[in-house]
Amino acid sequence: MTGSSPDIQSYEKVVFKYCLKFAVLFMVLRVLHNVFLELDASVIFINLLTIGILIGLMWFYKTHFQVCLLTMYGLLICLLIISWNSFGGWTGTVPFSYMSILIFVIITSHGWLRLLIIGVFIILIFGIDYIYKSDAIIPIDVNTLSFNFLINIIILSGPIYFFKNEFFKRRKQIEATNNELKKEEQRHSYLENMLHSQKSDLEALKEQKELLLKSKKEKTSAAIQTLKNYSFANSHFVKNPISQIRLMINLIKMDDPERNTILNKIYQKTDQLNILIDELSESIRNDHTIKGN
């Protein structure tokens, strides 16, 4: 059991509990059979003690699984050793009992623990047969042998029923999981399609934004060019006539004070207009620089 995964341990615990129930059933039927045959009270007491221990193991197997597993199979081994002669040895019910026990060992354990239990069983089979004398074995009548054979058949049919139910239950779980996976796959496919659609919408929106920015940039460039043309026109077609007016004023100044006063006012106004045009041109150039950046 060392190093086994939690899933294996959980499964073996379920099978072990199932085996405990069948072991108790087997021992109860054996006690009833012994009472019916009026066998020695010590044999019946040992069987009842075994039943009590098996029932006790049902309370502790979840927390002390390895200990309970070794206890149950050790108990069955001791029971076979004690009852070897009364079971009739190899010519009695021992082969049936060993066959049932070994099958349950195989399905409730794995790894080194399984090898250990099977190895002990094999050693005891040949050791006990060698130790006990054949003349000490109590012959078993055909009815008892048939009864034990029938009980072992019933006990061994239990694992078949158990594994059949486990198979259908596992298959149902797998089908449910498969359906969930299909639903999850469909949901992922839907989300993927939705993301693809959103990506296409975002790309279209990006293209529209780029076109809008390009259009605004072209309009801005056109406006800047217009302002540049306007600045050029101010510099050449407005300031030039103003300069000529200023020059003419300087040329036509006379000694008449009243006329000179009027000409000076015109000169001042043209000077103010010239400054205003320079400021306007400078503002246009600055605005062109900012928008160009």
Protein backbone atom coordinates (compact mmCIF):
# COMPACT_ATOMS: atom_id res chain seq x y z
CA MET A 1 0.00 0.00 0.00
CA THR A 2 2.99 2.33 0.39
CA GLY A 3 3.22 4.91 -2.38
CA SER A 4 -0.23 4.10 -3.75
CA SER A 5 -2.40 6.89 -5.03
CA PRO A 6 -5.47 8.08 -3.07
CA ASP A 7 -7.77 6.76 -5.82
CA ILE A 8 -6.35 3.23 -5.53
CA GLN A 9 -6.59 3.27 -1.73
CA SER A 10 -10.16 4.56 -1.85
CA TYR A 11 -11.14 1.85 -4.33
CA GLU A 12 -9.44 -0.89 -2.29
CA LYS A 13 -11.24 0.29 0.85
CA VAL A 14 -14.59 -0.08 -0.89
CA VAL A 15 -13.69 -3.59 -2.07
CA PHE A 16 -12.32 -4.48 1.38
CA LYS A 17 -15.58 -3.44 3.06
CA TYR A 18 -17.42 -5.60 0.55
CA CYS A 19 -15.11 -8.53 1.37
CA LEU A 20 -15.68 -8.05 5.09
CA LYS A 21 -19.42 -8.35 4.61
CA PHE A 22 -19.04 -11.55 2.62
CA ALA A 23 -16.57 -12.93 5.16
CA VAL A 24 -19.09 -12.32 7.95
CA LEU A 25 -21.80 -13.97 5.83
CA PHE A 26 -19.54 -16.93 5.16
CA MET A 27 -18.73 -17.39 8.86
CA VAL A 28 -22.39 -17.04 9.89
CA LEU A 29 -23.39 -19.77 7.44
CA ARG A 30 -20.52 -21.93 8.71
CA VAL A 31 -21.67 -21.46 12.33
CA LEU A 32 -25.22 -22.42 11.39
CA HIS A 33 -23.89 -25.45 9.57
CA ASN A 34 -21.74 -26.43 12.58
CA VAL A 35 -24.71 -26.06 14.91
CA PHE A 36 -26.82 -28.16 12.58
CA LEU A 37 -24.14 -30.90 12.58
CA GLU A 38 -23.78 -30.58 16.38
CA LEU A 39 -20.00 -30.11 16.21
CA ASP A 40 -17.72 -29.34 19.15
CA ALA A 41 -18.59 -26.13 21.03
CA SER A 42 -14.97 -24.91 20.78
CA VAL A 43 -15.21 -24.85 16.98
CA ILE A 44 -18.44 -22.86 17.15
CA PHE A 45 -16.85 -20.46 19.68
CA ILE A 46 -13.86 -19.85 17.42
CA ASN A 47 -16.16 -19.12 14.51
CA LEU A 48 -18.24 -16.70 16.61
CA LEU A 49 -15.05 -14.96 17.80
CA THR A 50 -13.97 -14.62 14.19
CA ILE A 51 -17.32 -13.05 13.29
CA GLY A 52 -16.95 -10.54 16.14
CA ILE A 53 -13.46 -9.54 15.01
CA LEU A 54 -14.59 -9.14 11.40
CA ILE A 55 -17.46 -6.89 12.49
CA GLY A 56 -15.02 -4.85 14.59
CA LEU A 57 -12.78 -4.33 11.57
CA MET A 58 -15.66 -2.54 9.82
CA TRP A 59 -15.32 0.30 12.35
CA PHE A 60 -11.59 0.89 11.86
CA TYR A 61 -10.76 0.04 8.23
CA LYS A 62 -11.21 3.63 7.00
CA THR A 63 -8.53 5.05 9.31
CA HIS A 64 -6.28 1.96 9.73
CA PHE A 65 -6.70 0.18 6.43
CA GLN A 66 -3.38 -1.69 6.30
CA VAL A 67 -3.72 -2.92 9.88
CA CYS A 68 -7.29 -4.11 9.28
CA LEU A 69 -6.29 -5.79 6.02
CA LEU A 70 -3.46 -7.74 7.63
CA THR A 71 -5.66 -8.53 10.65
CA MET A 72 -8.45 -10.00 8.55
CA TYR A 73 -6.23 -12.20 6.40
CA GLY A 74 -4.09 -13.14 9.39
CA LEU A 75 -7.27 -14.15 11.22
CA LEU A 76 -8.40 -16.29 8.30
CA ILE A 77 -4.97 -17.92 8.12
CA CYS A 78 -5.07 -18.75 11.84
CA LEU A 79 -8.59 -20.10 11.44
CA LEU A 80 -7.45 -22.39 8.63
CA ILE A 81 -4.47 -23.57 10.68
CA ILE A 82 -6.64 -24.35 13.71
CA SER A 83 -9.38 -25.97 11.63
CA TRP A 84 -7.11 -27.79 9.17
CA ASN A 85 -8.01 -31.24 10.37
CA SER A 86 -11.67 -30.47 11.00
CA PHE A 87 -11.92 -28.97 7.52
CA GLY A 88 -10.67 -32.24 6.05
CA GLY A 89 -7.33 -30.94 4.71
CA TRP A 90 -6.79 -31.07 0.96
CA THR A 91 -9.59 -33.59 0.57
CA GLY A 92 -12.04 -31.37 2.47
CA THR A 93 -13.02 -27.71 2.20
CA VAL A 94 -9.50 -26.23 2.49
CA PRO A 95 -9.02 -25.75 -1.30
CA PHE A 96 -12.31 -23.86 -1.56
CA SER A 97 -11.46 -21.64 1.39
CA TYR A 98 -7.94 -20.88 0.13
CA MET A 99 -9.26 -20.09 -3.33
CA SER A 100 -11.80 -17.61 -1.96
CA ILE A 101 -9.25 -15.96 0.34
CA LEU A 102 -6.61 -15.59 -2.39
CA ILE A 103 -9.12 -14.03 -4.77
CA PHE A 104 -10.06 -11.43 -2.18
CA VAL A 105 -6.36 -10.81 -1.43
CA ILE A 106 -5.76 -10.03 -5.10
CA ILE A 107 -8.65 -7.57 -5.41
CA THR A 108 -8.09 -5.76 -2.08
CA SER A 109 -4.31 -5.21 -2.16
CA HIS A 110 -1.45 -4.49 -4.52
CA GLY A 111 2.30 -4.16 -4.60
CA TRP A 112 4.53 -5.60 -1.88
CA LEU A 113 1.59 -6.16 0.50
CA ARG A 114 -0.16 -8.47 -1.96
CA LEU A 115 3.07 -10.40 -2.58
CA LEU A 116 3.63 -10.70 1.18
CA ILE A 117 0.16 -12.10 1.90
CA ILE A 118 0.21 -14.51 -1.05
CA GLY A 119 3.73 -15.67 -0.10
CA VAL A 120 2.62 -16.38 3.48
CA PHE A 121 -0.41 -18.30 2.21
CA ILE A 122 1.69 -20.48 -0.09
CA ILE A 123 4.20 -21.25 2.66
CA LEU A 124 1.41 -22.15 5.09
CA ILE A 125 -0.35 -24.36 2.55
CA PHE A 126 2.64 -26.64 2.15
CA GLY A 127 3.89 -26.20 5.72
CA ILE A 128 0.63 -27.17 7.38
CA ASP A 129 0.14 -30.09 5.03
CA TYR A 130 3.62 -31.31 5.94
CA ILE A 131 3.16 -30.82 9.70
CA TYR A 132 -0.27 -32.37 10.09
CA LYS A 133 -0.48 -36.11 9.75
CA SER A 134 -2.94 -37.51 7.29
CA ASP A 135 -4.39 -39.91 9.84
CA ALA A 136 -5.38 -36.93 12.06
CA ILE A 137 -7.57 -35.41 9.38
CA ILE A 138 -11.28 -35.84 10.03
CA PRO A 139 -13.10 -37.16 6.98
CA ILE A 140 -15.86 -34.89 5.69
CA ASP A 141 -19.06 -36.31 4.33
CA VAL A 142 -20.31 -35.43 0.89
CA ASN A 143 -23.14 -33.23 2.20
CA THR A 144 -20.74 -31.03 4.19
CA LEU A 145 -18.38 -30.83 1.24
CA SER A 146 -21.23 -29.89 -1.07
CA PHE A 147 -22.48 -27.28 1.38
CA ASN A 148 -19.05 -25.63 1.65
CA PHE A 149 -18.63 -25.76 -2.10
CA LEU A 150 -22.01 -24.04 -2.54
CA ILE A 151 -21.13 -21.36 0.02
CA ASN A 152 -17.80 -20.64 -1.69
CA ILE A 153 -19.54 -20.37 -5.07
CA ILE A 154 -21.98 -17.85 -3.59
CA ILE A 155 -19.14 -15.91 -1.97
CA LEU A 156 -17.09 -15.83 -5.18
CA SER A 157 -20.08 -14.68 -7.20
CA GLY A 158 -20.10 -11.57 -5.02
CA PRO A 159 -17.03 -9.94 -6.63
CA ILE A 160 -18.52 -10.56 -10.06
CA TYR A 161 -21.68 -8.73 -9.04
CA PHE A 162 -19.63 -5.99 -7.37
CA PHE A 163 -17.37 -5.38 -10.36
CA LYS A 164 -20.35 -5.45 -12.70
CA ASN A 165 -22.02 -2.68 -10.70
CA GLU A 166 -18.73 -0.79 -10.52
CA PHE A 167 -18.34 -1.09 -14.28
CA PHE A 168 -21.78 0.37 -14.99
CA LYS A 169 -21.32 3.07 -12.37
CA ARG A 170 -17.92 4.06 -13.77
CA ARG A 171 -19.30 4.01 -17.31
CA LYS A 172 -22.16 6.27 -16.24
CA GLN A 173 -19.68 8.65 -14.60
CA ILE A 174 -17.50 8.64 -17.71
CA GLU A 175 -20.52 9.37 -19.92
CA ALA A 176 -21.55 12.24 -17.63
CA THR A 177 -18.00 13.59 -17.67
CA ASN A 178 -17.86 13.23 -21.45
CA ASN A 179 -21.12 15.17 -21.79
CA GLU A 180 -19.76 17.89 -19.52
CA LEU A 181 -16.60 18.06 -21.62
CA LYS A 182 -18.68 18.36 -24.79
CA LYS A 183 -20.71 21.18 -23.24
CA GLU A 184 -17.50 22.86 -22.11
CA GLU A 185 -16.05 22.47 -25.60
CA GLN A 186 -19.17 24.02 -27.13
CA ARG A 187 -18.97 26.89 -24.65
CA HIS A 188 -15.30 27.45 -25.48
CA SER A 189 -16.12 27.35 -29.19
CA TYR A 190 -18.88 29.92 -28.66
CA LEU A 191 -16.54 32.16 -26.66
CA GLU A 192 -13.84 31.78 -29.30
CA ASN A 193 -16.26 32.78 -32.06
CA MET A 194 -17.48 35.71 -29.98
CA LEU A 195 -13.90 36.85 -29.34
CA HIS A 196 -13.13 36.50 -33.05
CA SER A 197 -16.19 38.61 -33.88
CA GLN A 198 -15.20 41.24 -31.31
CA LYS A 199 -11.68 41.25 -32.70
CA SER A 200 -13.06 41.87 -36.20
CA ASP A 201 -15.23 44.70 -34.87
CA LEU A 202 -12.24 46.24 -33.08
CA GLU A 203 -10.13 46.00 -36.22
CA ALA A 204 -12.90 47.66 -38.25
CA LEU A 205 -13.20 50.38 -35.59
CA LYS A 206 -9.44 50.84 -35.68
CA GLU A 207 -9.51 51.23 -39.46
CA GLN A 208 -12.33 53.77 -39.20
CA LYS A 209 -10.38 55.69 -36.57
CA GLU A 210 -7.28 55.69 -38.75
CA LEU A 211 -9.30 56.94 -41.72
CA LEU A 212 -10.87 59.65 -39.55
CA LEU A 213 -7.47 60.72 -38.24
CA LYS A 214 -6.10 60.75 -41.77
CA SER A 215 -9.03 62.88 -42.94
CA LYS A 216 -8.58 65.30 -40.04
CA LYS A 217 -4.86 65.45 -40.70
CA GLU A 218 -5.50 66.28 -44.35
CA LYS A 219 -8.00 68.98 -43.37
CA THR A 220 -5.56 70.38 -40.84
CA SER A 221 -2.78 70.40 -43.43
CA ALA A 222 -5.08 72.21 -45.85
CA ALA A 223 -6.01 74.77 -43.18
CA ILE A 224 -2.35 75.27 -42.31
CA GLN A 225 -1.53 75.84 -45.96
CA THR A 226 -4.37 78.36 -46.17
CA LEU A 227 -3.00 80.18 -43.14
CA LYS A 228 0.47 80.17 -44.66
CA ASN A 229 -0.94 81.62 -47.86
CA TYR A 230 -2.81 84.21 -45.83
CA SER A 231 0.37 85.11 -43.94
CA PHE A 232 2.22 85.42 -47.22
CA ALA A 233 -0.52 87.63 -48.60
CA ASN A 234 -0.39 89.83 -45.50
CA SER A 235 3.35 90.18 -45.83
CA HIS A 236 3.35 91.07 -49.52
CA PHE A 237 -0.03 92.45 -50.52
CA VAL A 238 -1.01 94.33 -47.36
CA LYS A 239 2.22 95.53 -45.78
CA ASN A 240 3.68 96.64 -49.11
CA PRO A 241 0.90 99.18 -49.81
CA ILE A 242 1.12 100.34 -46.22
CA SER A 243 4.84 100.93 -46.61
CA GLN A 244 4.19 102.87 -49.79
CA ILE A 245 1.60 105.01 -47.99
CA ARG A 246 4.08 105.71 -45.20
CA LEU A 247 6.69 106.69 -47.79
CA MET A 248 4.27 108.99 -49.58
CA ILE A 249 3.36 110.63 -46.28
CA ASN A 250 6.99 111.37 -45.61
CA LEU A 251 7.34 112.86 -49.10
CA ILE A 252 4.28 115.10 -49.02
CA LYS A 253 4.79 116.53 -45.56
CA MET A 254 4.60 120.34 -45.78
CA ASP A 255 4.95 123.29 -43.56
CA ASP A 256 1.23 123.50 -43.07
CA PRO A 257 0.77 122.42 -39.43
CA GLU A 258 -2.81 121.35 -39.84
CA ARG A 259 -2.03 119.13 -42.83
CA ASN A 260 1.05 117.72 -41.11
CA THR A 261 -1.06 116.83 -38.11
CA ILE A 262 -3.44 114.87 -40.31
CA LEU A 263 -0.57 113.14 -42.09
CA ASN A 264 1.08 112.24 -38.77
CA LYS A 265 -2.17 110.68 -37.56
CA ILE A 266 -2.40 108.67 -40.80
CA TYR A 267 1.23 107.66 -40.35
CA GLN A 268 0.58 106.53 -36.77
CA LYS A 269 -2.48 104.54 -37.85
CA THR A 270 -0.50 102.82 -40.59
CA ASP A 271 2.22 102.08 -38.06
CA GLN A 272 -0.35 100.51 -35.73
CA LEU A 273 -1.83 98.59 -38.66
CA ASN A 274 1.64 97.36 -39.59
CA ILE A 275 2.28 96.15 -36.02
CA LEU A 276 -1.12 94.42 -35.99
CA ILE A 277 -0.35 92.65 -39.27
CA ASP A 278 3.06 91.55 -37.91
CA GLU A 279 1.41 90.14 -34.80
CA LEU A 280 -1.20 88.36 -36.92
CA SER A 281 1.49 86.85 -39.14
CA GLU A 282 3.50 85.75 -36.09
CA SER A 283 0.38 84.18 -34.58
CA ILE A 284 -0.31 82.32 -37.83
CA ARG A 285 3.27 81.02 -37.94
CA ASN A 286 3.09 79.85 -34.30
CA ASP A 287 -0.25 78.14 -34.89
CA HIS A 288 1.18 76.43 -37.96
CA THR A 289 4.15 75.17 -35.90
CA ILE A 290 1.91 73.75 -33.12
CA LYS A 291 -0.48 72.00 -35.51
CA GLY A 292 2.38 70.67 -37.56
CA ASN A 293 3.84 69.02 -34.45
